[in-house]
Amino acid sequence: LHRVLLAGAFSLGVVCAVTPWTLRNCEKLGACTVISANGGWNLLIGTFEEGRGAWTPIAGERVPEGCREVFDEVGKDRCFARAARRRIQSDFGAWLGLLPQKLRVTFDYAGAASAYLKEAGTFTESGFVLLRNSEQVAMRLMLVGLGLFWAALPTWIFRQRFGFFVLGKTRAALRAVWMAAFGLAAGCFPWCFAVVAPVYGLTLKGARQQPTVLWWIGVLGSLVAVHGVFFGAARYAMPALLLEIPLSSVGFYLFARQLAVARRRSFDSEG
């Protein structure tokens, strides 16, 4: 009940926040549109193979023939939405094939902030390159920590499925190896990790009992779902950092602790 009430209060807060702008749209756009009329635009952009999963302008030949004489903002957005659905239905496989590219440009690149600062004239070209590379390294390290965190949760699953985790002396060392492998995989393949982690986390009883973990699963899962359908960009993944950084820090702590346990047990075995 507590969680239901909390979710209801949060949803009510969101509705209150967007209501004034929606009322403004009802007056100015001639149709009641929540926040903005760009869902059709974004859906159509996400069908262009030349965009490679990222933003590309709807101009020239990309403008659907039936929408070229529609100038009303809401009407054009709805026309683009209809055109996008037709494109998806006509070649569903090609549209689905863009999914990895959409997620890759969303999760595999961390240079959005530095790119905006460069456009604002804050950095020189060399400064931009240095900041962008630093962002990329920091993001990869954070993802490694997230992988370590997730790998530390499901020991009970592997104890049920693989007998070698119950071999007393070697259990701690093997768990440390598993954590390291999962962490490195998360750092090397961020978009794959973004897809697997929410599903993986929901299968873990221990994870489902942690509100913070559930919040992160919801944030990451919604990012994957939304930008897998529309199109991707690194800036859309930035809000997830608020939860990713703390969980990553916990992951590195748990890995260090697991290494200490494995080392202590190794010394005990030699003794």
Coordinates of C-alpha atoms in Angstrom, one line a residue:
L1 CA 0.0 0.0 0.0
H2 CA 2.8 2.4 0.9
R3 CA 4.4 1.9 -2.5
V4 CA 1.1 2.4 -4.3
L5 CA 0.5 5.7 -2.4
L6 CA 4.1 6.8 -3.1
A7 CA 3.7 6.1 -6.9
G8 CA 0.3 7.9 -6.9
A9 CA 1.8 10.9 -5.2
F10 CA 4.7 11.0 -7.7
S11 CA 2.3 10.6 -10.6
L12 CA 0.1 13.4 -9.3
G13 CA 3.1 15.7 -9.0
V14 CA 4.1 15.0 -12.6
V15 CA 0.5 15.8 -13.8
C16 CA 0.5 19.0 -11.9
A17 CA 3.9 20.0 -13.3
V18 CA 2.8 19.5 -17.0
T19 CA -0.8 20.8 -16.7
P20 CA -0.1 24.5 -17.2
W21 CA 1.9 23.9 -20.4
T22 CA -0.8 21.5 -21.6
L23 CA -3.5 24.2 -21.1
R24 CA -1.3 26.7 -22.9
N25 CA -1.0 24.2 -25.9
C26 CA -4.8 23.9 -25.9
E27 CA -5.1 27.6 -26.5
K28 CA -2.0 28.3 -28.8
L29 CA -1.9 25.1 -30.9
G30 CA -5.6 24.5 -31.3
A31 CA -5.4 21.1 -29.8
C32 CA -4.7 19.8 -26.3
T33 CA -1.2 18.4 -26.5
V34 CA 0.8 17.3 -23.4
I35 CA 4.1 19.3 -23.3
S36 CA 4.9 19.3 -27.0
A37 CA 3.9 17.9 -30.4
N38 CA 6.9 16.0 -31.4
G39 CA 6.0 12.3 -30.9
G40 CA 5.3 11.8 -34.5
W41 CA 8.5 13.6 -35.5
N42 CA 10.6 11.5 -33.3
L43 CA 8.9 8.2 -34.3
L44 CA 9.5 9.0 -38.0
I45 CA 13.1 10.0 -37.4
G46 CA 13.7 6.6 -35.8
T47 CA 12.7 4.9 -39.0
F48 CA 15.4 6.4 -41.2
E49 CA 18.3 3.9 -41.8
E50 CA 20.6 6.7 -42.8
G51 CA 20.2 8.2 -39.3
R52 CA 21.9 5.0 -37.8
G53 CA 19.7 5.2 -34.8
A54 CA 20.4 8.9 -34.0
W55 CA 18.7 12.2 -34.8
T56 CA 18.5 13.1 -38.5
P57 CA 16.5 16.0 -39.9
I58 CA 13.2 15.5 -41.7
A59 CA 13.9 17.5 -44.8
G60 CA 13.8 17.1 -48.5
E61 CA 12.8 13.6 -49.7
R62 CA 12.4 12.5 -46.1
V63 CA 9.3 14.6 -45.7
P64 CA 6.3 12.2 -46.4
E65 CA 4.5 13.3 -49.5
G66 CA 1.1 13.5 -47.7
C67 CA 2.6 15.8 -45.1
R68 CA 4.3 18.4 -47.3
E69 CA 1.3 20.7 -47.4
V70 CA 0.4 20.3 -43.7
F71 CA 1.7 23.3 -41.8
D72 CA -0.3 23.1 -38.5
E73 CA 2.1 22.0 -35.8
V74 CA -0.2 19.4 -34.2
G75 CA -1.5 18.3 -37.6
K76 CA 2.0 17.8 -39.0
D77 CA 3.1 15.8 -36.0
R78 CA 0.1 13.5 -36.4
C79 CA 0.8 13.2 -40.1
F80 CA 4.4 12.2 -39.4
A81 CA 3.1 9.6 -36.8
R82 CA 0.9 8.0 -39.4
A83 CA 3.7 8.0 -42.0
A84 CA 6.1 6.5 -39.4
R85 CA 3.6 3.7 -38.6
R86 CA 3.2 2.9 -42.3
R87 CA 7.0 2.7 -42.7
I88 CA 7.3 0.4 -39.7
Q89 CA 4.6 -1.8 -40.9
S90 CA 6.0 -2.0 -44.4
D91 CA 9.4 -3.1 -43.3
F92 CA 9.3 -4.1 -39.6
G93 CA 12.5 -6.0 -39.8
A94 CA 14.5 -3.0 -41.0
W95 CA 13.0 -0.8 -38.2
L96 CA 13.8 -3.5 -35.6
G97 CA 17.3 -3.8 -36.9
L98 CA 17.9 -0.2 -36.0
L99 CA 17.4 -1.0 -32.3
P100 CA 21.0 -1.8 -31.5
Q101 CA 22.2 1.4 -33.1
K102 CA 19.6 3.5 -31.2
L103 CA 20.8 2.0 -27.9
R104 CA 24.4 2.3 -28.9
V105 CA 24.3 6.0 -29.5
T106 CA 22.3 6.4 -26.2
F107 CA 24.5 4.3 -23.9
D108 CA 27.9 3.9 -25.5
Y109 CA 28.9 7.5 -25.7
A110 CA 29.4 10.0 -22.8
G111 CA 30.4 13.1 -24.6
A112 CA 27.0 14.9 -24.7
A113 CA 27.9 17.4 -21.9
S114 CA 31.3 18.3 -23.4
A115 CA 29.8 18.7 -26.9
Y116 CA 27.3 21.3 -25.6
L117 CA 30.1 23.2 -23.8
K118 CA 32.1 23.2 -27.0
E119 CA 29.1 24.6 -29.0
A120 CA 28.8 27.3 -26.3
G121 CA 32.4 28.3 -26.9
T122 CA 33.5 27.3 -23.4
F123 CA 36.4 25.0 -24.6
T124 CA 38.9 25.0 -27.4
E125 CA 39.2 21.9 -29.6
S126 CA 42.0 20.4 -27.5
G127 CA 40.1 21.1 -24.3
F128 CA 37.0 19.5 -25.8
V129 CA 38.9 16.4 -26.8
L130 CA 40.4 16.1 -23.3
L131 CA 37.1 16.5 -21.5
R132 CA 35.3 14.2 -23.9
N133 CA 37.9 11.4 -23.4
S134 CA 37.8 11.9 -19.7
E135 CA 34.0 11.6 -19.7
Q136 CA 34.3 8.4 -21.8
V137 CA 36.8 6.8 -19.4
A138 CA 34.7 7.8 -16.3
M139 CA 31.6 6.4 -17.9
R140 CA 33.3 3.1 -18.6
L141 CA 34.6 2.8 -15.1
M142 CA 31.2 3.6 -13.7
L143 CA 29.7 0.9 -15.9
V144 CA 32.3 -1.6 -14.6
G145 CA 31.1 -0.7 -11.1
L146 CA 27.5 -1.3 -12.1
G147 CA 28.4 -4.7 -13.5
L148 CA 30.2 -5.5 -10.2
F149 CA 27.1 -4.4 -8.3
W150 CA 24.7 -6.6 -10.3
A151 CA 27.0 -9.6 -10.2
A152 CA 27.2 -9.4 -6.4
L153 CA 23.4 -9.7 -5.9
P154 CA 22.5 -13.1 -7.4
T155 CA 24.8 -15.6 -5.6
W156 CA 21.8 -17.7 -4.6
I157 CA 20.8 -18.2 -8.3
F158 CA 24.3 -19.5 -9.2
R159 CA 24.4 -21.6 -6.1
Q160 CA 21.2 -23.3 -7.3
R161 CA 22.3 -23.7 -11.0
F162 CA 26.0 -24.4 -10.7
G163 CA 27.4 -26.7 -8.1
F164 CA 30.9 -25.2 -8.1
F165 CA 29.8 -22.2 -6.1
V166 CA 29.3 -24.4 -3.0
L167 CA 32.9 -25.7 -3.0
G168 CA 33.9 -24.0 0.3
K169 CA 37.4 -22.8 -0.3
T170 CA 37.0 -21.8 -3.9
R171 CA 33.6 -20.1 -3.6
A172 CA 34.8 -16.6 -2.8
A173 CA 37.5 -16.7 -5.5
L174 CA 35.1 -17.9 -8.1
R175 CA 32.5 -15.3 -7.1
A176 CA 35.2 -12.6 -7.5
V177 CA 36.1 -13.9 -10.9
W178 CA 32.4 -13.8 -11.9
M179 CA 32.0 -10.3 -10.6
A180 CA 35.1 -9.1 -12.6
A181 CA 33.9 -10.8 -15.8
F182 CA 30.4 -9.2 -15.5
G183 CA 31.9 -5.8 -14.7
L184 CA 34.3 -5.9 -17.7
A185 CA 31.4 -7.0 -19.9
A186 CA 29.3 -4.1 -18.7
G187 CA 32.2 -1.6 -19.4
C188 CA 32.9 -3.0 -22.9
F189 CA 29.3 -3.5 -24.1
P190 CA 27.2 -0.7 -22.4
W191 CA 24.1 -0.9 -24.6
C192 CA 23.9 -4.7 -24.2
F193 CA 24.2 -4.2 -20.4
A194 CA 21.4 -1.6 -20.5
V195 CA 19.1 -4.2 -22.1
V196 CA 20.1 -7.2 -20.0
A197 CA 20.3 -5.5 -16.5
P198 CA 16.6 -4.6 -16.0
V199 CA 15.5 -8.1 -17.0
Y200 CA 18.3 -9.7 -15.1
G201 CA 17.6 -7.6 -12.0
L202 CA 13.8 -8.4 -12.0
T203 CA 14.7 -12.1 -11.8
L204 CA 16.5 -11.6 -8.5
K205 CA 14.4 -11.8 -5.4
G206 CA 17.0 -9.8 -3.4
A207 CA 17.0 -7.0 -6.0
R208 CA 13.2 -6.8 -6.1
Q209 CA 13.2 -6.1 -2.4
Q210 CA 15.4 -3.0 -2.7
P211 CA 13.6 0.2 -3.6
T212 CA 16.7 1.9 -4.9
V213 CA 17.4 -1.0 -7.2
L214 CA 13.8 -1.0 -8.4
W215 CA 14.1 2.7 -9.2
W216 CA 17.2 2.1 -11.2
I217 CA 15.6 -0.8 -13.1
G218 CA 12.6 1.4 -13.9
V219 CA 14.8 4.3 -15.1
L220 CA 17.0 2.1 -17.2
G221 CA 14.1 0.0 -18.6
S222 CA 12.2 3.1 -19.6
L223 CA 15.2 4.6 -21.4
V224 CA 15.7 1.3 -23.3
A225 CA 12.0 1.1 -24.2
V226 CA 11.5 4.8 -25.2
H227 CA 14.7 5.2 -27.2
G228 CA 14.5 1.8 -28.7
V229 CA 11.2 2.8 -30.3
F230 CA 12.1 6.4 -31.2
F231 CA 15.8 7.3 -31.6
G232 CA 18.8 7.6 -29.3
A233 CA 21.2 10.2 -28.1
A234 CA 23.7 10.3 -25.3
R235 CA 22.0 13.2 -23.5
Y236 CA 18.9 11.1 -22.8
A237 CA 20.9 8.7 -20.6
M238 CA 22.4 11.4 -18.4
P239 CA 19.5 11.5 -15.8
A240 CA 20.3 7.8 -15.0
L241 CA 23.7 9.0 -13.7
L242 CA 21.9 10.1 -10.5
L243 CA 21.4 6.4 -9.6
E244 CA 24.2 4.8 -11.5
I245 CA 27.0 6.6 -9.7
P246 CA 26.0 5.5 -6.2
L247 CA 25.3 1.9 -7.2
S248 CA 28.6 1.8 -9.1
S249 CA 30.4 2.9 -5.9
V250 CA 28.7 0.1 -4.0
G251 CA 29.8 -2.3 -6.7
F252 CA 33.5 -1.5 -6.4
Y253 CA 33.1 -1.8 -2.6
L254 CA 31.5 -5.2 -2.8
F255 CA 34.2 -6.4 -5.2
A256 CA 37.0 -5.2 -2.9
R257 CA 35.3 -6.9 -0.1
Q258 CA 35.0 -10.2 -2.1
L259 CA 38.7 -10.1 -3.0
A260 CA 39.5 -9.6 0.7
V261 CA 37.4 -12.7 1.6
A262 CA 39.0 -14.8 -1.2
R263 CA 42.5 -13.8 -0.1
R264 CA 41.8 -14.5 3.6
R265 CA 40.3 -17.9 2.7
S266 CA 43.4 -18.7 0.6
F267 CA 45.7 -17.9 3.5
D268 CA 43.5 -20.1 5.8
S269 CA 43.8 -22.9 3.3
E270 CA 47.6 -22.7 3.0
G271 CA 47.8 -22.6 6.8

